Amino acid sequence: MSLFLFLSIAQRMRFSAFCLGLAIVCGVGSGHADTLSSSAPIAYLSEVETNTVLFSKSPVTPFQPGALAKIMTAASVFRALESGTVQETTLCPVSVHAWRTGGAPAGGATMFAELNSNIAISDLLQGLLIQQANDAAIVLAECLDGDEAAFARRMNEDAEDIGLENSLFANPTGYAAQEAQTTASDLARLARYILETFPDRYTLFSSPEFTWNGIFQRNRNPLIGEIRGLDGFGAGRSDTDGYAAVASIERDGRRIIAVVANLPSESAREKALDDLVDGAWEYFGVRTLFDRGDTVAMARVFGGTAGEVPLVASGPIEVLLPRGETLGYRLRVTYDGPLTAPVTPGLRAGELLVLGETGIVYRAPLETGGPAIEKGTLVTRALDGLVELLFGWI
């Protein structure tokens, strides 16, 4: 595998290395018959194990989440349970506001929580995620923070901590609010966070049924049973931005996360999601770019007995890439440098980025290889300093 490596200064003391023309990755075809596309105006597809972005279309275009806001509501409750702020057995009162706004009188999705009753958080979570119950969402918000506005602040603080960069949640239900917005990439990140951090609670999303207050209801996610392997997350709609969905699908040992939005109907949403999901298995396969310990690039060293140190793969670098050769990909290595001697092996010192047509599709950590580079003599360090002063590090 041959690399054409160039180092250039992005900022003082920061470097980027580019790998162009990697034959095993970069395609030369010009046709598009074998490439993945989507009818959805907004679409995002990623693979969980390798954290590879397989498809991205308008990933940061904002849209109103509708009922998809309940995924963030669930994440905030999961985090509160994890921190010990509340327990599954904590009883939450059903207020007049929760009953009237989200319960049976409202005519929407409800778990039929009885006014002035007390419900355990474990049962409210089932109502929230199996029945998409608005009363459950409001009761949980009031139980944790007193009212919906305070809980919305919790949601946004949690969203920022998780890494959602372009989302703002206005309430726990997803009821229409002009300021509420999210993006496909944020929802995919949120989905991945729940899968990785709360795998035991994730099963709630696919529980088939739930009975409360003597009323039996099946799982209200319209996509479960319609798309093979889909076992979690949900669907939403807003008057301004149409139909959207977040889905997690596992087939043949591979799990992917898919997001579609801005669709005109339920049927269009299902078809767009189904086509996108099928593409993960039809068009992509795992390719090993580097094995553990392989040298990926060389990093400059300041003031050492050697001027360069190898940056090596800290583990196998396996990426889902198109089976054909119609998509162009590039590799980029970034690191903060030059590294200052002494430099020992195993130091986390850089990152390999795989770039597709829409941006970064994969990233992997790099570490310094051996042997160790000791601090150089006073003369060596003085010469390195002079070179940097006169020419910068190139």
Tab-separated table of N, CA and C in Angstrom, residues 219-329:
chain	number	residue	atom	x	y	z
A	219	ASN	N	-46.943	-1.677	20.592
A	219	ASN	CA	-45.901	-0.688	20.313
A	219	ASN	C	-46.350	0.222	19.170
A	220	ARG	N	-46.263	1.531	19.420
A	220	ARG	CA	-46.778	2.500	18.445
A	220	ARG	C	-45.757	2.907	17.379
A	221	ASN	N	-44.541	2.358	17.430
A	221	ASN	CA	-43.574	2.662	16.374
A	221	ASN	C	-44.045	2.004	15.085
A	222	PRO	N	-44.469	2.779	14.095
A	222	PRO	CA	-45.056	2.193	12.877
A	222	PRO	C	-44.052	1.444	12.011
A	223	LEU	N	-42.765	1.546	12.336
A	223	LEU	CA	-41.732	0.934	11.499
A	223	LEU	C	-41.341	-0.466	11.973
A	224	ILE	N	-41.651	-0.789	13.231
A	224	ILE	CA	-41.340	-2.117	13.741
A	224	ILE	C	-42.231	-3.140	13.049
A	225	GLY	N	-41.614	-4.153	12.502
A	225	GLY	CA	-42.357	-5.167	11.760
A	225	GLY	C	-42.467	-4.877	10.284
A	226	GLU	N	-42.162	-3.634	9.897
A	226	GLU	CA	-42.234	-3.254	8.487
A	226	GLU	C	-40.866	-3.319	7.818
A	227	ILE	N	-39.812	-3.104	8.580
A	227	ILE	CA	-38.443	-3.130	8.054
A	227	ILE	C	-37.676	-4.221	8.786
A	228	ARG	N	-37.156	-5.164	8.052
A	228	ARG	CA	-36.506	-6.329	8.639
A	228	ARG	C	-35.316	-5.922	9.506
A	229	GLY	N	-35.303	-6.450	10.714
A	229	GLY	CA	-34.199	-6.203	11.629
A	229	GLY	C	-34.313	-4.938	12.434
A	230	LEU	N	-35.327	-4.115	12.176
A	230	LEU	CA	-35.480	-2.858	12.913
A	230	LEU	C	-35.984	-3.169	14.318
A	231	ASP	N	-35.259	-2.710	15.323
A	231	ASP	CA	-35.648	-3.034	16.691
A	231	ASP	C	-35.589	-1.838	17.634
A	232	GLY	N	-35.605	-0.617	17.097
A	232	GLY	CA	-35.603	0.481	18.033
A	232	GLY	C	-35.653	1.867	17.449
A	233	PHE	N	-35.883	2.837	18.372
A	233	PHE	CA	-36.062	4.257	18.162
A	233	PHE	C	-37.439	4.531	17.582
A	234	GLY	N	-37.659	5.519	16.753
A	234	GLY	CA	-39.045	5.855	16.471
A	234	GLY	C	-39.251	6.736	15.269
A	235	ALA	N	-40.504	7.190	15.150
A	235	ALA	CA	-40.928	8.020	14.026
A	235	ALA	C	-41.551	9.303	14.556
A	236	GLY	N	-41.474	10.357	13.748
A	236	GLY	CA	-42.038	11.634	14.155
A	236	GLY	C	-42.608	12.389	12.972
A	237	ARG	N	-43.349	13.431	13.275
A	237	ARG	CA	-43.929	14.280	12.231
A	237	ARG	C	-44.121	15.677	12.786
A	238	SER	N	-43.904	16.668	11.941
A	238	SER	CA	-44.233	18.041	12.302
A	238	SER	C	-44.961	18.689	11.135
A	239	ASP	N	-45.792	19.673	11.450
A	239	ASP	CA	-46.563	20.353	10.398
A	239	ASP	C	-45.653	21.089	9.429
A	240	THR	N	-44.528	21.564	9.910
A	240	THR	CA	-43.645	22.364	9.062
A	240	THR	C	-42.653	21.522	8.268
A	241	ASP	N	-42.194	20.408	8.839
A	241	ASP	CA	-41.096	19.659	8.220
A	241	ASP	C	-41.427	18.224	7.849
A	242	GLY	N	-42.673	17.840	7.957
A	242	GLY	CA	-43.082	16.533	7.465
A	242	GLY	C	-42.671	15.369	8.353
A	243	TYR	N	-42.488	14.218	7.714
A	243	TYR	CA	-42.278	12.964	8.421
A	243	TYR	C	-40.787	12.634	8.536
A	244	ALA	N	-40.430	12.070	9.691
A	244	ALA	CA	-39.023	11.731	9.950
A	244	ALA	C	-38.964	10.436	10.738
A	245	ALA	N	-37.783	9.843	10.776
A	245	ALA	CA	-37.613	8.609	11.534
A	245	ALA	C	-36.151	8.416	11.918
A	246	VAL	N	-35.940	7.752	13.045
A	246	VAL	CA	-34.629	7.281	13.471
A	246	VAL	C	-34.765	5.787	13.701
A	247	ALA	N	-33.890	5.002	13.102
A	247	ALA	CA	-34.019	3.556	13.195
A	247	ALA	C	-32.680	2.905	13.484
A	248	SER	N	-32.741	1.831	14.240
A	248	SER	CA	-31.587	0.972	14.477
A	248	SER	C	-31.940	-0.414	13.965
A	249	ILE	N	-31.088	-0.944	13.104
A	249	ILE	CA	-31.375	-2.215	12.440
A	249	ILE	C	-30.175	-3.132	12.565
A	250	GLU	N	-30.417	-4.387	12.890
A	250	GLU	CA	-29.359	-5.388	12.926
A	250	GLU	C	-29.689	-6.528	11.982
A	251	ARG	N	-28.747	-6.839	11.104
A	251	ARG	CA	-28.879	-7.963	10.191
A	251	ARG	C	-27.512	-8.625	10.037
A	252	ASP	N	-27.494	-9.927	10.127
A	252	ASP	CA	-26.271	-10.700	9.873
A	252	ASP	C	-25.095	-10.202	10.707
A	253	GLY	N	-25.373	-9.815	11.954
A	253	GLY	CA	-24.304	-9.389	12.845
A	253	GLY	C	-23.820	-7.971	12.666
A	254	ARG	N	-24.438	-7.212	11.774
A	254	ARG	CA	-24.056	-5.824	11.564
A	254	ARG	C	-25.213	-4.921	11.965
A	255	ARG	N	-24.918	-3.890	12.757
A	255	ARG	CA	-25.952	-2.939	13.176
A	255	ARG	C	-25.688	-1.577	12.556
A	256	ILE	N	-26.744	-0.973	12.041
A	256	ILE	CA	-26.638	0.362	11.463
A	256	ILE	C	-27.690	1.276	12.086
A	257	ILE	N	-27.421	2.565	11.997
A	257	ILE	CA	-28.366	3.603	12.417
A	257	ILE	C	-28.737	4.408	11.179
A	258	ALA	N	-30.023	4.601	10.976
A	258	ALA	CA	-30.499	5.348	9.810
A	258	ALA	C	-31.443	6.455	10.251
A	259	VAL	N	-31.321	7.607	9.602
A	259	VAL	CA	-32.195	8.745	9.865
A	259	VAL	C	-32.689	9.286	8.529
A	260	VAL	N	-33.989	9.523	8.420
A	260	VAL	CA	-34.553	10.201	7.251
A	260	VAL	C	-35.491	11.297	7.748
A	261	ALA	N	-35.654	12.348	6.963
A	261	ALA	CA	-36.513	13.456	7.382
A	261	ALA	C	-37.006	14.222	6.166
A	262	ASN	N	-38.009	15.088	6.447
A	262	ASN	CA	-38.622	15.950	5.417
A	262	ASN	C	-39.369	15.148	4.365
A	263	LEU	N	-39.957	14.037	4.759
A	263	LEU	CA	-40.753	13.227	3.826
A	263	LEU	C	-42.211	13.673	3.856
A	264	PRO	N	-42.946	13.518	2.720
A	264	PRO	CA	-44.308	14.048	2.645
A	264	PRO	C	-45.386	13.152	3.242
A	265	SER	N	-45.082	11.882	3.524
A	265	SER	CA	-46.113	10.973	4.011
A	265	SER	C	-45.472	9.817	4.768
A	266	GLU	N	-46.310	9.056	5.472
A	266	GLU	CA	-45.815	7.880	6.178
A	266	GLU	C	-45.242	6.861	5.207
A	267	SER	N	-45.922	6.655	4.099
A	267	SER	CA	-45.454	5.667	3.126
A	267	SER	C	-44.131	6.091	2.494
A	268	ALA	N	-43.973	7.382	2.222
A	268	ALA	CA	-42.712	7.869	1.664
A	268	ALA	C	-41.585	7.715	2.676
A	269	ARG	N	-41.895	7.958	3.944
A	269	ARG	CA	-40.893	7.785	5.000
A	269	ARG	C	-40.442	6.339	5.087
A	270	GLU	N	-41.392	5.419	5.070
A	270	GLU	CA	-41.040	3.996	5.177
A	270	GLU	C	-40.217	3.531	3.984
A	271	LYS	N	-40.606	3.949	2.789
A	271	LYS	CA	-39.868	3.527	1.597
A	271	LYS	C	-38.445	4.092	1.594
A	272	ALA	N	-38.321	5.383	1.942
A	272	ALA	CA	-36.997	6.006	1.966
A	272	ALA	C	-36.098	5.322	2.985
A	273	LEU	N	-36.652	5.002	4.147
A	273	LEU	CA	-35.866	4.349	5.188
A	273	LEU	C	-35.489	2.935	4.761
A	274	ASP	N	-36.421	2.211	4.195
A	274	ASP	CA	-36.162	0.837	3.759
A	274	ASP	C	-35.066	0.798	2.692
A	275	ASP	N	-35.162	1.704	1.720
A	275	ASP	CA	-34.146	1.747	0.657
A	275	ASP	C	-32.773	2.096	1.220
A	276	LEU	N	-32.745	3.040	2.133
A	276	LEU	CA	-31.478	3.470	2.723
A	276	LEU	C	-30.841	2.326	3.512
A	277	VAL	N	-31.651	1.651	4.302
A	277	VAL	CA	-31.151	0.561	5.130
A	277	VAL	C	-30.632	-0.585	4.264
A	278	ASP	N	-31.378	-0.955	3.238
A	278	ASP	CA	-30.944	-2.046	2.366
A	278	ASP	C	-29.588	-1.749	1.740
A	279	GLY	N	-29.333	-0.472	1.479
A	279	GLY	CA	-28.069	-0.091	0.866
A	279	GLY	C	-26.857	-0.398	1.724
A	280	ALA	N	-27.042	-0.431	3.057
A	280	ALA	CA	-25.918	-0.720	3.946
A	280	ALA	C	-25.354	-2.104	3.691
A	281	TRP	N	-26.209	-3.033	3.307
A	281	TRP	CA	-25.759	-4.395	3.044
A	281	TRP	C	-25.473	-4.629	1.558
A	282	GLU	N	-26.141	-3.893	0.703
A	282	GLU	CA	-25.978	-4.116	-0.736
A	282	GLU	C	-24.707	-3.480	-1.280
A	283	TYR	N	-24.349	-2.302	-0.813
A	283	TYR	CA	-23.277	-1.531	-1.430
A	283	TYR	C	-21.974	-1.509	-0.643
A	284	PHE	N	-21.983	-1.938	0.627
A	284	PHE	CA	-20.807	-1.744	1.470
A	284	PHE	C	-20.273	-3.056	2.025
A	285	GLY	N	-18.964	-3.097	2.204
A	285	GLY	CA	-18.293	-4.221	2.834
A	285	GLY	C	-17.139	-3.725	3.681
A	286	VAL	N	-16.715	-4.512	4.647
A	286	VAL	CA	-15.629	-4.121	5.547
A	286	VAL	C	-14.286	-4.310	4.850
A	287	ARG	N	-13.454	-3.286	4.905
A	287	ARG	CA	-12.094	-3.367	4.382
A	287	ARG	C	-11.113	-2.979	5.482
A	288	THR	N	-10.052	-3.758	5.598
A	288	THR	CA	-9.003	-3.463	6.569
A	288	THR	C	-7.955	-2.587	5.901
A	289	LEU	N	-7.832	-1.353	6.389
A	289	LEU	CA	-6.856	-0.423	5.833
A	289	LEU	C	-5.485	-0.603	6.478
A	290	PHE	N	-5.476	-0.814	7.789
A	290	PHE	CA	-4.219	-1.007	8.509
A	290	PHE	C	-4.443	-2.028	9.607
A	291	ASP	N	-3.445	-2.865	9.840
A	291	ASP	CA	-3.464	-3.763	10.984
A	291	ASP	C	-2.847	-3.070	12.191
A	292	ARG	N	-3.093	-3.631	13.348
A	292	ARG	CA	-2.517	-3.079	14.585
A	292	ARG	C	-0.994	-2.987	14.452
A	293	GLY	N	-0.440	-1.827	14.765
A	293	GLY	CA	0.999	-1.629	14.718
A	293	GLY	C	1.530	-1.158	13.384
A	294	ASP	N	0.694	-1.148	12.334
A	294	ASP	CA	1.148	-0.660	11.031
A	294	ASP	C	1.445	0.834	11.099
A	295	THR	N	2.511	1.242	10.423
A	295	THR	CA	2.829	2.666	10.348
A	295	THR	C	1.900	3.346	9.354
A	296	VAL	N	1.214	4.384	9.811
A	296	VAL	CA	0.278	5.126	8.973
A	296	VAL	C	0.928	6.395	8.433
A	297	ALA	N	1.756	7.050	9.231
A	297	ALA	CA	2.417	8.287	8.824
A	297	ALA	C	3.613	8.510	9.743
A	298	MET	N	4.417	9.509	9.405
A	298	MET	CA	5.550	9.899	10.238
A	298	MET	C	5.280	11.285	10.805
A	299	ALA	N	5.552	11.447	12.092
A	299	ALA	CA	5.361	12.737	12.746
A	299	ALA	C	6.724	13.344	13.075
A	300	ARG	N	6.825	14.670	12.916
A	300	ARG	CA	8.071	15.362	13.212
A	300	ARG	C	8.291	15.434	14.716
A	301	VAL	N	9.554	15.401	15.118
A	301	VAL	CA	9.937	15.467	16.528
A	301	VAL	C	10.885	16.650	16.719
A	302	PHE	N	10.647	17.427	17.765
A	302	PHE	CA	11.487	18.582	18.087
A	302	PHE	C	12.431	18.220	19.225
A	303	GLY	N	13.720	18.501	19.017
A	303	GLY	CA	14.695	18.383	20.091
A	303	GLY	C	15.014	16.974	20.506
A	304	GLY	N	14.947	16.018	19.559
A	304	GLY	CA	15.212	14.638	19.918
A	304	GLY	C	16.415	14.063	19.199
A	305	THR	N	16.734	12.820	19.555
A	305	THR	CA	17.825	12.120	18.899
A	305	THR	C	17.453	11.663	17.503
A	306	ALA	N	16.171	11.742	17.158
A	306	ALA	CA	15.693	11.485	15.802
A	306	ALA	C	14.672	12.544	15.442
A	307	GLY	N	14.555	12.837	14.160
A	307	GLY	CA	13.677	13.923	13.725
A	307	GLY	C	12.256	13.501	13.435
A	308	GLU	N	11.987	12.195	13.396
A	308	GLU	CA	10.657	11.703	13.095
A	308	GLU	C	10.344	10.479	13.950
A	309	VAL	N	9.051	10.247	14.161
A	309	VAL	CA	8.587	9.064	14.861
A	309	VAL	C	7.388	8.512	14.098
A	310	PRO	N	7.271	7.191	13.965
A	310	PRO	CA	6.113	6.649	13.264
A	310	PRO	C	4.833	6.793	14.083
A	311	LEU	N	3.751	7.131	13.399
A	311	LEU	CA	2.420	7.076	13.990
A	311	LEU	C	1.792	5.777	13.511
A	312	VAL	N	1.423	4.915	14.451
A	312	VAL	CA	0.963	3.576	14.103
A	312	VAL	C	-0.482	3.383	14.530
A	313	ALA	N	-1.137	2.400	13.896
A	313	ALA	CA	-2.515	2.058	14.248
A	313	ALA	C	-2.535	1.404	15.622
A	314	SER	N	-3.360	1.923	16.521
A	314	SER	CA	-3.445	1.357	17.868
A	314	SER	C	-4.275	0.081	17.892
A	315	GLY	N	-4.949	-0.198	16.802
A	315	GLY	CA	-5.724	-1.420	16.631
A	315	GLY	C	-6.023	-1.581	15.169
A	316	PRO	N	-6.641	-2.686	14.764
A	316	PRO	CA	-7.001	-2.837	13.346
A	316	PRO	C	-7.919	-1.699	12.905
A	317	ILE	N	-7.617	-1.093	11.783
A	317	ILE	CA	-8.454	-0.017	11.246
A	317	ILE	C	-9.298	-0.619	10.131
A	318	GLU	N	-10.552	-0.900	10.474
A	318	GLU	CA	-11.481	-1.534	9.551
A	318	GLU	C	-12.619	-0.571	9.263
A	319	VAL	N	-12.883	-0.356	7.993
A	319	VAL	CA	-13.851	0.642	7.571
A	319	VAL	C	-14.826	0.011	6.590
A	320	LEU	N	-16.092	0.369	6.717
A	320	LEU	CA	-17.076	-0.039	5.718
A	320	LEU	C	-16.942	0.878	4.517
A	321	LEU	N	-16.592	0.304	3.368
A	321	LEU	CA	-16.407	1.075	2.150
A	321	LEU	C	-17.186	0.427	1.014
A	322	PRO	N	-17.475	1.192	-0.027
A	322	PRO	CA	-18.243	0.640	-1.144
A	322	PRO	C	-17.571	-0.597	-1.735
A	323	ARG	N	-18.386	-1.561	-2.128
A	323	ARG	CA	-17.848	-2.786	-2.725
A	323	ARG	C	-17.261	-2.497	-4.108
A	324	GLY	N	-17.861	-1.561	-4.828
A	324	GLY	CA	-17.360	-1.209	-6.145
A	324	GLY	C	-16.304	-0.135	-6.070
A	325	GLU	N	-15.985	0.477	-7.202
A	325	GLU	CA	-14.938	1.502	-7.243
A	325	GLU	C	-15.470	2.772	-7.894
A	326	THR	N	-16.622	3.217	-7.428
A	326	THR	CA	-17.222	4.411	-8.012
A	326	THR	C	-17.188	5.616	-7.086
A	327	LEU	N	-16.749	5.436	-5.851
A	327	LEU	CA	-16.693	6.556	-4.915
A	327	LEU	C	-15.243	6.849	-4.562
A	328	GLY	N	-14.893	8.115	-4.510
A	328	GLY	CA	-13.535	8.507	-4.166
A	328	GLY	C	-13.395	8.768	-2.684
A	329	TYR	N	-12.356	8.235	-2.098
A	329	TYR	CA	-12.068	8.443	-0.687
A	329	TYR	C	-10.619	8.899	-0.522
